[in-house]
Amino acid sequence: MMFRRILMRLRYWLHHSRRDRLLREEMEAHVDLKAEELMNDGMDQANARAAAMRAFGNILLKQEESRETWIARWLGDLVQDAGYGLRTLRKQPGFAAVAVLSASLGIGACSTIFGVANYALFHPLPVQEGERLVSISNRSLTRGKVGSVTWPDFEDLRQARLLEGATAFFPFLPATIGIRGDPQHHWGSLVTANYFDVVRPAFLVGRGFDATRDDRPGEPVVVVLSYRLWNSRFAGDRSIVGRTIDLNGRKVTVIGVTAPGFRGTESMFFSEFWVPFSTTQNLEQFGMKADRLQDRSSQWLQVVGRLRDGVSQQAAAAEIDAIGTHLRSAYPATNKDRGFYVERAGQVHPGFRNLIRLFFLVLLGVTVLVLLTACANVANLLLARASSREKEIATRLAIGAGRGRVVRQLLTESLILAALGGAGGYAVAQTGVRALARARVPLSLPVDLSMSLDYRVTLFCIALSLLTGVAFGLAPALRATRPDLVSALKERRTNGTTGRRVTLRDALVVGQVTVCTVLLICCGLFLRSLQAARNIDPGFAHRNVLLLAFDPGLNGYRPERVRALLDAVTDRVAALPGVQAVALTSSVPLNMEGTQNAFVPAEGEDSVSADIYSVSPRFFETLGIPFLSGEDFRPGGAGEDIVVVNQAVADKAYGGENPTGRRIRYLGRSVRIAGMVATTKSRTIGEEPRPALYFSLLRELRGNDSLSGMTLLVRTSGDPGGYTAVVRQTMRDIDPELALFEVRTMEAQISRALYAPRAAAALFGIAGIVGLIIATVGLYGVISFLVARRTKEIGIRMALGARKVEVLAMVMWRGVAVTTAGCAAGLALALAVSRATASLLYGIHPSDGVTFVGAIVLLHVTAVIACLVPARRAASVDPVGTLRCE
Amino acid sequence: MGKHDLLPGTLDMMVLKTLTRGTLHGYAIAQLLRQLSDDVLQVEEGSLYPALQRLELNGLVEAEWGTSSTNRRARFYKLTAAGRKKLASEMERYREMTGAIARVMGLA
């Protein structure tokens, strides 16, 4: 019954024009009958007809009421409103374009950020029943820091009864994979052999590890490749399964390739291959010390567990907590304040979470500001339009349209704008996400930002469009339907510029200018910071230096063979024509990563923390770091255990006295200070002088457990980039299996060190420029509108003798006043923001005068330009014409 | 004696009641309502049509085009079985209501 009724209503509605006609006919027949009857009673025709009409009531209204019973009225109204809205927008393409563009930019920016956050936070792992996977980390009970797990703790964790299985892995395993003499550097994971049983990704070909066999000593070493690695390095060759490939100079057998999309369980990091371990033999093969499997203090593993079917995460967390309690009492020495932390797997690595969170917060803050300015703009445009349609709206209200009905119609228009803006925003978001995915983060870690938009982003876009549509449409709509009818109908008020209508519009523009000021000042500060950073002296000669990183340990070099390799490399590269000096170092200055450790300057004194470098002889010469006293390491590295310190060590640990010749205690060794060099920038361009200790690389090579190997520094005459090919070839001649990674010039390295301020400057720059465009359009709109409304007043003024210049000044003054108000508010905000970001700024004061004054000048110049057109229009008002036409 | 507006919700019921007399067009219904109430009930005749549309949509009346006694094209309404049932229940409800109101007003 219900269903039939709905169908009937729909049919009525579909045929509503015909039904309308018939209903009308029926009603008219009624009136005619009545009139006829009255005439029969002796009334004349005109009177009879009038009386019949009177008795009937308002035909139109009755018709409307009847129609209402056919279908919920709003549906018909909606179609009508949408049609009307579209027609009005088409008649004002300029207005529509500006509004839609503003909304697109705002919605697009927000959706991009949402898309990234969504991917990082919610992207489901492409594995079977991924919701049952949990990631288990250590948590420090005192500091709350979340981190990796030790092997002995993992052995206890995997006993948890509520877990079907648990796997431990080390996700940052660097390796060299060689294919026909083309060795390349890749990142993989070292995993327990049950990894694929626990995680269960889909396989393209082959299989995962056999937990009972694949990590036993004596079995052949096997590897699983990711789709990405298989596709890029092995050209998607399915017959690869069962064959051996060259991994770190050893033959390993490929047993499977995972399906596309699977990149490991860590969000934002990727794994290109997986090798099994759990025996000391496998560990050593990958350059790790075997005693890590007994060490209760070495936290290096990520743990992922699979919950038993039907077990909740809370229940498992409780059991795992109990294991943590047990471990605390059983091993107080190492586990004293260590607990466990259980969460859904596939999230951002806990060590980076705060950083990522901060990153998203800053991004979100900036984009919300942009969206707000965009909304203000559209609201302003709508307000302006509503005011100019005052008469139309007043007429509609006067002939009986309900206020709600008119508000709804105006809202429909703003929603159409917002919907178009949302569609544009989605396109912007797609471009934005793609651009972000291409961004290379300058860390030597396997970071992967590639991502896609899913239905959540689409929903977000739609929701945001609706929200902005209502947000920027409601106030203008309510305002427009409120005028007092009589005066609006009679004539426009001549002094329409006074009164509250303008205050709201002005306030919106002031708000836009405020936001714009903040964004521009932030951008300016970072740009100035970059400029300052470029001009500072890193403390070493950074031009004409080529850097090549390699890791002999990955290629199976034993320490005794490494020395021969390094000798060959330095000798042969140094012999190349144009090469002035060659050196090796464990870490490169301004790399943002590196070892830091404490040393004791003299027996009984407090230890001092310093950056630790292991360098070859001629390192200081190659980088042009001057010796202040003492001498360099001798070739060969044999003999006494010595260290070179920098000036900062003398200042921090020895009260500024030259410590050459004294002895320090470092890692239990007594080391003689052989020399002192000038202080260079070590981690970041903006840092205060940091103490650094330089040890002999050749001495330190024994038992080197380092992650990123070493870097060859080549000082060249002329552009170092031109030497890349010949140095590569020389290295290949020495060992064709040796992978070179991160080949770059020192200048590129330094500009990488400026990544954070550059990214910030770019972000604020883009946001600032978008904001500026939006605010300019807003200001232009407000002033144009003002001029249009005051045409008559201006005409009178000019008729009474006002000069063109005065009119021009009057209009311009208005625009400048609004801008100045916005700037003032923006300055106050920007001061607060720049204080907060002071740690990211180098070489300038957070309230840098040039930036602040520059932003104010830029805004005012833009404001003047935006006002110039309408102001000239005002000045060219023809007084006679205006007055006559009114 | 003045003229009174209808009690809300009673128009539908009265329209159904008039149709128990047979098939009628809109004007005839209006006439009948006026005559039966001795001109007391003041119905804007046009209000009949939304009511008729509503009744038709809910399947309480059926309508078809025909010719009036004066040879005019008119739409004739007829009570359906559902309409009869509805009328009976409405009248029952109405009786209860007026009885109750009369008792409260001390007229019973």
PDB file of C-alpha atoms in Angstrom, chain A residues 28-235:
ATOM      1  CA  GLU A  28     -12.348  27.009 -13.326  1.00  0.00           C
ATOM      2  CA  ALA A  29     -15.334  24.829 -14.125  1.00  0.00           C
ATOM      3  CA  HIS A  30     -16.318  25.138 -10.497  1.00  0.00           C
ATOM      4  CA  VAL A  31     -16.187  28.920 -10.641  1.00  0.00           C
ATOM      5  CA  ASP A  32     -18.147  28.941 -13.878  1.00  0.00           C
ATOM      6  CA  LEU A  33     -20.860  26.744 -12.434  1.00  0.00           C
ATOM      7  CA  LYS A  34     -21.143  28.970  -9.436  1.00  0.00           C
ATOM      8  CA  ALA A  35     -21.298  32.102 -11.552  1.00  0.00           C
ATOM      9  CA  GLU A  36     -23.986  30.551 -13.752  1.00  0.00           C
ATOM     10  CA  GLU A  37     -26.074  29.713 -10.778  1.00  0.00           C
ATOM     11  CA  LEU A  38     -25.744  33.202  -9.362  1.00  0.00           C
ATOM     12  CA  MET A  39     -26.789  34.631 -12.721  1.00  0.00           C
ATOM     13  CA  ASN A  40     -29.826  32.371 -12.692  1.00  0.00           C
ATOM     14  CA  ASP A  41     -30.653  33.993  -9.383  1.00  0.00           C
ATOM     15  CA  GLY A  42     -30.675  37.327 -11.196  1.00  0.00           C
ATOM     16  CA  MET A  43     -27.161  38.678 -10.696  1.00  0.00           C
ATOM     17  CA  ASP A  44     -25.422  40.334 -13.636  1.00  0.00           C
ATOM     18  CA  GLN A  45     -22.542  38.555 -15.235  1.00  0.00           C
ATOM     19  CA  ALA A  46     -19.671  40.656 -13.892  1.00  0.00           C
ATOM     20  CA  ASN A  47     -20.933  40.602 -10.314  1.00  0.00           C
ATOM     21  CA  ALA A  48     -21.712  36.904 -10.469  1.00  0.00           C
ATOM     22  CA  ARG A  49     -18.266  36.072 -11.639  1.00  0.00           C
ATOM     23  CA  ALA A  50     -16.636  38.227  -8.958  1.00  0.00           C
ATOM     24  CA  ALA A  51     -18.769  36.666  -6.256  1.00  0.00           C
ATOM     25  CA  ALA A  52     -17.963  33.172  -7.504  1.00  0.00           C
ATOM     26  CA  MET A  53     -14.271  33.970  -7.416  1.00  0.00           C
ATOM     27  CA  ARG A  54     -14.569  35.389  -3.924  1.00  0.00           C
ATOM     28  CA  ALA A  55     -16.338  32.306  -2.680  1.00  0.00           C
ATOM     29  CA  PHE A  56     -13.686  30.100  -4.217  1.00  0.00           C
ATOM     30  CA  GLY A  57     -10.633  31.859  -2.786  1.00  0.00           C
ATOM     31  CA  ASN A  58      -7.192  32.209  -4.336  1.00  0.00           C
ATOM     32  CA  ILE A  59      -7.048  29.746  -7.228  1.00  0.00           C
ATOM     33  CA  LEU A  60      -3.243  29.834  -7.455  1.00  0.00           C
ATOM     34  CA  LEU A  61      -2.843  29.159  -3.782  1.00  0.00           C
ATOM     35  CA  LYS A  62      -5.313  26.282  -3.833  1.00  0.00           C
ATOM     36  CA  GLN A  63      -3.536  24.855  -6.814  1.00  0.00           C
ATOM     37  CA  GLU A  64      -0.263  25.106  -4.953  1.00  0.00           C
ATOM     38  CA  GLU A  65      -1.753  23.393  -1.928  1.00  0.00           C
ATOM     39  CA  SER A  66      -3.098  20.585  -4.097  1.00  0.00           C
ATOM     40  CA  ARG A  67       0.225  20.117  -5.727  1.00  0.00           C
ATOM     41  CA  GLU A  68       1.786  19.846  -2.334  1.00  0.00           C
ATOM     42  CA  THR A  69      -0.195  16.718  -1.684  1.00  0.00           C
ATOM     43  CA  TRP A  70       1.254  15.072  -4.762  1.00  0.00           C
ATOM     44  CA  ILE A  71       4.816  14.964  -3.547  1.00  0.00           C
ATOM     45  CA  ALA A  72       6.881  16.549  -0.872  1.00  0.00           C
ATOM     46  CA  ARG A  73       7.060  20.081  -2.119  1.00  0.00           C
ATOM     47  CA  TRP A  74      10.728  20.528  -1.570  1.00  0.00           C
ATOM     48  CA  LEU A  75      11.604  18.126  -4.346  1.00  0.00           C
ATOM     49  CA  GLY A  76       9.774  20.222  -6.883  1.00  0.00           C
ATOM     50  CA  ASP A  77      11.158  23.370  -5.328  1.00  0.00           C
ATOM     51  CA  LEU A  78      14.647  21.988  -5.355  1.00  0.00           C
ATOM     52  CA  VAL A  79      14.527  21.319  -9.060  1.00  0.00           C
ATOM     53  CA  GLN A  80      13.062  24.742  -9.607  1.00  0.00           C
ATOM     54  CA  ASP A  81      15.648  26.417  -7.365  1.00  0.00           C
ATOM     55  CA  ALA A  82      18.525  24.562  -8.946  1.00  0.00           C
ATOM     56  CA  GLY A  83      17.359  25.562 -12.398  1.00  0.00           C
ATOM     57  CA  TYR A  84      16.942  29.149 -11.308  1.00  0.00           C
ATOM     58  CA  GLY A  85      20.284  29.131  -9.534  1.00  0.00           C
ATOM     59  CA  LEU A  86      22.088  27.762 -12.567  1.00  0.00           C
ATOM     60  CA  ARG A  87      20.463  30.373 -14.795  1.00  0.00           C
ATOM     61  CA  THR A  88      21.497  33.230 -12.501  1.00  0.00           C
ATOM     62  CA  LEU A  89      25.027  31.901 -12.284  1.00  0.00           C
ATOM     63  CA  ARG A  90      25.262  31.554 -16.033  1.00  0.00           C
ATOM     64  CA  LYS A  91      24.220  35.152 -16.356  1.00  0.00           C
ATOM     65  CA  GLN A  92      27.125  36.202 -14.138  1.00  0.00           C
ATOM     66  CA  PRO A  93      29.974  34.010 -15.320  1.00  0.00           C
ATOM     67  CA  GLY A  94      32.631  36.253 -13.769  1.00  0.00           C
ATOM     68  CA  PHE A  95      31.080  36.030 -10.357  1.00  0.00           C
ATOM     69  CA  ALA A  96      30.550  32.291 -10.700  1.00  0.00           C
ATOM     70  CA  ALA A  97      34.128  31.715 -11.865  1.00  0.00           C
ATOM     71  CA  VAL A  98      35.672  33.668  -8.999  1.00  0.00           C
ATOM     72  CA  ALA A  99      33.442  31.999  -6.426  1.00  0.00           C
ATOM     73  CA  VAL A 100      34.011  28.492  -7.784  1.00  0.00           C
ATOM     74  CA  LEU A 101      37.740  29.080  -8.097  1.00  0.00           C
ATOM     75  CA  SER A 102      37.974  30.330  -4.524  1.00  0.00           C
ATOM     76  CA  ALA A 103      36.006  27.387  -3.225  1.00  0.00           C
ATOM     77  CA  SER A 104      38.021  24.917  -5.349  1.00  0.00           C
ATOM     78  CA  LEU A 105      41.309  26.160  -3.991  1.00  0.00           C
ATOM     79  CA  GLY A 106      40.132  26.092  -0.406  1.00  0.00           C
ATOM     80  CA  ILE A 107      38.398  22.734  -0.572  1.00  0.00           C
ATOM     81  CA  GLY A 108      41.216  21.268  -2.666  1.00  0.00           C
ATOM     82  CA  ALA A 109      43.892  22.291  -0.197  1.00  0.00           C
ATOM     83  CA  CYS A 110      42.007  20.810   2.735  1.00  0.00           C
ATOM     84  CA  SER A 111      41.177  17.626   0.855  1.00  0.00           C
ATOM     85  CA  THR A 112      44.805  17.147  -0.143  1.00  0.00           C
ATOM     86  CA  ILE A 113      45.901  17.247   3.451  1.00  0.00           C
ATOM     87  CA  PHE A 114      43.028  15.040   4.454  1.00  0.00           C
ATOM     88  CA  GLY A 115      43.993  12.625   1.672  1.00  0.00           C
ATOM     89  CA  VAL A 116      47.548  12.381   2.950  1.00  0.00           C
ATOM     90  CA  ALA A 117      46.515  12.021   6.572  1.00  0.00           C
ATOM     91  CA  ASN A 118      43.847   9.537   5.573  1.00  0.00           C
ATOM     92  CA  TYR A 119      46.371   7.426   3.726  1.00  0.00           C
ATOM     93  CA  ALA A 120      48.930   7.577   6.485  1.00  0.00           C
ATOM     94  CA  LEU A 121      46.418   6.844   9.201  1.00  0.00           C
ATOM     95  CA  PHE A 122      43.690   4.677   7.736  1.00  0.00           C
ATOM     96  CA  HIS A 123      45.096   2.936   4.704  1.00  0.00           C
ATOM     97  CA  PRO A 124      44.272  -0.733   5.274  1.00  0.00           C
ATOM     98  CA  LEU A 125      47.118  -3.179   4.784  1.00  0.00           C
ATOM     99  CA  PRO A 126      46.615  -5.183   1.600  1.00  0.00           C
ATOM    100  CA  VAL A 127      46.706  -8.457   3.494  1.00  0.00           C
ATOM    101  CA  GLN A 128      44.261 -11.159   4.431  1.00  0.00           C
ATOM    102  CA  GLU A 129      42.176 -10.129   7.479  1.00  0.00           C
ATOM    103  CA  GLY A 130      44.435  -7.170   8.195  1.00  0.00           C
ATOM    104  CA  GLU A 131      42.144  -6.037  11.019  1.00  0.00           C
ATOM    105  CA  ARG A 132      43.479  -8.928  13.094  1.00  0.00           C
ATOM    106  CA  LEU A 133      47.061  -7.653  12.862  1.00  0.00           C
ATOM    107  CA  VAL A 134      48.440  -5.685  15.777  1.00  0.00           C
ATOM    108  CA  SER A 135      51.750  -3.969  16.114  1.00  0.00           C
ATOM    109  CA  ILE A 136      53.527  -4.428  19.446  1.00  0.00           C
ATOM    110  CA  SER A 137      56.129  -1.885  20.565  1.00  0.00           C
ATOM    111  CA  ASN A 138      58.042  -1.186  23.712  1.00  0.00           C
ATOM    112  CA  ARG A 139      56.969   1.752  25.765  1.00  0.00           C
ATOM    113  CA  SER A 140      59.082   3.448  28.332  1.00  0.00           C
ATOM    114  CA  LEU A 141      56.934   3.693  31.460  1.00  0.00           C
ATOM    115  CA  THR A 142      58.809   6.742  32.695  1.00  0.00           C
ATOM    116  CA  ARG A 143      59.087   8.771  29.516  1.00  0.00           C
ATOM    117  CA  GLY A 144      56.200   7.339  27.554  1.00  0.00           C
ATOM    118  CA  LYS A 145      58.394   6.955  24.482  1.00  0.00           C
ATOM    119  CA  VAL A 146      57.397   4.200  22.112  1.00  0.00           C
ATOM    120  CA  GLY A 147      60.152   2.207  20.452  1.00  0.00           C
ATOM    121  CA  SER A 148      61.458  -1.053  19.094  1.00  0.00           C
ATOM    122  CA  VAL A 149      61.646  -4.419  20.836  1.00  0.00           C
ATOM    123  CA  THR A 150      64.606  -6.616  21.807  1.00  0.00           C
ATOM    124  CA  TRP A 151      64.935 -10.187  20.547  1.00  0.00           C
ATOM    125  CA  PRO A 152      64.686 -11.818  23.996  1.00  0.00           C
ATOM    126  CA  ASP A 153      61.514  -9.807  24.734  1.00  0.00           C
ATOM    127  CA  PHE A 154      60.088 -10.930  21.402  1.00  0.00           C
ATOM    128  CA  GLU A 155      60.763 -14.566  22.339  1.00  0.00           C
ATOM    129  CA  ASP A 156      58.498 -14.044  25.340  1.00  0.00           C
ATOM    130  CA  LEU A 157      55.918 -12.104  23.371  1.00  0.00           C
ATOM    131  CA  ARG A 158      55.415 -14.866  20.855  1.00  0.00           C
ATOM    132  CA  GLN A 159      54.256 -17.109  23.737  1.00  0.00           C
ATOM    133  CA  ALA A 160      51.102 -14.968  24.141  1.00  0.00           C
ATOM    134  CA  ARG A 161      48.143 -17.350  23.955  1.00  0.00           C
ATOM    135  CA  LEU A 162      45.747 -14.858  22.392  1.00  0.00           C
ATOM    136  CA  LEU A 163      48.054 -14.402  19.417  1.00  0.00           C
ATOM    137  CA  GLU A 164      47.859 -16.879  16.596  1.00  0.00           C
ATOM    138  CA  GLY A 165      51.424 -15.914  15.746  1.00  0.00           C
ATOM    139  CA  ALA A 166      53.906 -13.097  16.073  1.00  0.00           C
ATOM    140  CA  THR A 167      56.707 -12.012  13.786  1.00  0.00           C
ATOM    141  CA  ALA A 168      59.658  -9.745  14.424  1.00  0.00           C
ATOM    142  CA  PHE A 169      61.466  -7.814  11.741  1.00  0.00           C
ATOM    143  CA  PHE A 170      64.063  -5.166  11.156  1.00  0.00           C
ATOM    144  CA  PRO A 171      62.577  -2.848   8.519  1.00  0.00           C
ATOM    145  CA  PHE A 172      65.629  -0.829   7.497  1.00  0.00           C
ATOM    146  CA  LEU A 173      67.951  -3.369   5.948  1.00  0.00           C
ATOM    147  CA  PRO A 174      70.116  -1.831   3.239  1.00  0.00           C
ATOM    148  CA  ALA A 175      71.353  -4.183   0.564  1.00  0.00           C
ATOM    149  CA  THR A 176      73.032  -4.237  -2.788  1.00  0.00           C
ATOM    150  CA  ILE A 177      71.302  -6.236  -5.475  1.00  0.00           C
ATOM    151  CA  GLY A 178      73.366  -6.828  -8.570  1.00  0.00           C
ATOM    152  CA  ILE A 179      71.977  -7.789 -11.920  1.00  0.00           C
ATOM    153  CA  ARG A 180      74.469  -8.348 -14.729  1.00  0.00           C
ATOM    154  CA  GLY A 181      77.043  -5.938 -13.371  1.00  0.00           C
ATOM    155  CA  ASP A 182      74.546  -3.252 -12.419  1.00  0.00           C
ATOM    156  CA  PRO A 183      74.593  -3.182  -8.629  1.00  0.00           C
ATOM    157  CA  GLN A 184      71.973  -0.993  -7.016  1.00  0.00           C
ATOM    158  CA  HIS A 185      71.053  -0.065  -3.523  1.00  0.00           C
ATOM    159  CA  HIS A 186      67.736  -1.276  -2.090  1.00  0.00           C
ATOM    160  CA  TRP A 187      65.913  -1.370   1.206  1.00  0.00           C
ATOM    161  CA  GLY A 188      64.484  -4.544   2.615  1.00  0.00           C
ATOM    162  CA  SER A 189      63.395  -6.164   5.829  1.00  0.00           C
ATOM    163  CA  LEU A 190      65.037  -8.868   7.843  1.00  0.00           C
ATOM    164  CA  VAL A 191      62.132 -10.936   9.132  1.00  0.00           C
ATOM    165  CA  THR A 192      61.451 -14.050  11.158  1.00  0.00           C
ATOM    166  CA  ALA A 193      60.615 -16.980   8.908  1.00  0.00           C
ATOM    167  CA  ASN A 194      56.950 -16.970   9.994  1.00  0.00           C
ATOM    168  CA  TYR A 195      56.530 -13.387   8.697  1.00  0.00           C
ATOM    169  CA  PHE A 196      54.318 -14.295   5.757  1.00  0.00           C
ATOM    170  CA  ASP A 197      52.300 -16.777   7.845  1.00  0.00           C
ATOM    171  CA  VAL A 198      51.456 -13.966  10.245  1.00  0.00           C
ATOM    172  CA  VAL A 199      51.054 -11.021   7.872  1.00  0.00           C
ATOM    173  CA  ARG A 200      49.543 -12.974   4.935  1.00  0.00           C
ATOM    174  CA  PRO A 201      49.910 -10.679   1.942  1.00  0.00           C
ATOM    175  CA  ALA A 202      48.823 -11.989  -1.440  1.00  0.00           C
ATOM    176  CA  PHE A 203      51.497 -13.454  -3.706  1.00  0.00           C
ATOM    177  CA  LEU A 204      51.863 -12.819  -7.397  1.00  0.00           C
ATOM    178  CA  VAL A 205      54.082 -15.812  -7.996  1.00  0.00           C
ATOM    179  CA  GLY A 206      55.782 -18.275  -5.707  1.00  0.00           C
ATOM    180  CA  ARG A 207      55.314 -18.406  -1.952  1.00  0.00           C
ATOM    181  CA  GLY A 208      56.438 -16.952   1.335  1.00  0.00           C
ATOM    182  CA  PHE A 209      58.946 -18.492   3.695  1.00  0.00           C
ATOM    183  CA  ASP A 210      58.532 -21.934   5.150  1.00  0.00           C
ATOM    184  CA  ALA A 211      58.703 -21.270   8.879  1.00  0.00           C
ATOM    185  CA  THR A 212      59.995 -24.762   9.582  1.00  0.00           C
ATOM    186  CA  ARG A 213      62.902 -24.628   7.204  1.00  0.00           C
ATOM    187  CA  ASP A 214      63.840 -21.403   5.499  1.00  0.00           C
ATOM    188  CA  ASP A 215      65.954 -19.912   8.262  1.00  0.00           C
ATOM    189  CA  ARG A 216      67.825 -23.004   9.366  1.00  0.00           C
ATOM    190  CA  PRO A 217      71.600 -23.064   9.072  1.00  0.00           C
ATOM    191  CA  GLY A 218      72.757 -24.973   6.033  1.00  0.00           C
ATOM    192  CA  GLU A 219      69.595 -24.301   4.026  1.00  0.00           C
ATOM    193  CA  PRO A 220      70.067 -22.054   0.991  1.00  0.00           C
ATOM    194  CA  VAL A 221      69.362 -18.388   1.702  1.00  0.00           C
ATOM    195  CA  VAL A 222      66.034 -17.344   0.192  1.00  0.00           C
ATOM    196  CA  VAL A 223      64.433 -14.011  -0.585  1.00  0.00           C
ATOM    197  CA  VAL A 224      60.941 -12.728  -1.357  1.00  0.00           C
ATOM    198  CA  LEU A 225      60.776  -9.723  -3.682  1.00  0.00           C
ATOM    199  CA  SER A 226      58.207  -6.944  -3.664  1.00  0.00           C
ATOM    200  CA  TYR A 227      56.218  -6.348  -6.819  1.00  0.00           C
ATOM    201  CA  ARG A 228      57.908  -2.996  -7.212  1.00  0.00           C
ATOM    202  CA  LEU A 229      61.461  -4.356  -7.083  1.00  0.00           C
ATOM    203  CA  TRP A 230      60.549  -7.313  -9.298  1.00  0.00           C
ATOM    204  CA  ASN A 231      58.981  -4.997 -11.827  1.00  0.00           C
ATOM    205  CA  SER A 232      61.765  -2.418 -11.898  1.00  0.00           C
ATOM    206  CA  ARG A 233      64.827  -4.627 -11.671  1.00  0.00           C
ATOM    207  CA  PHE A 234      63.686  -7.943 -13.110  1.00  0.00           C
ATOM    208  CA  ALA A 235      61.328  -6.575 -15.764  1.00  0.00           C
TER     209      ALA A 235
END
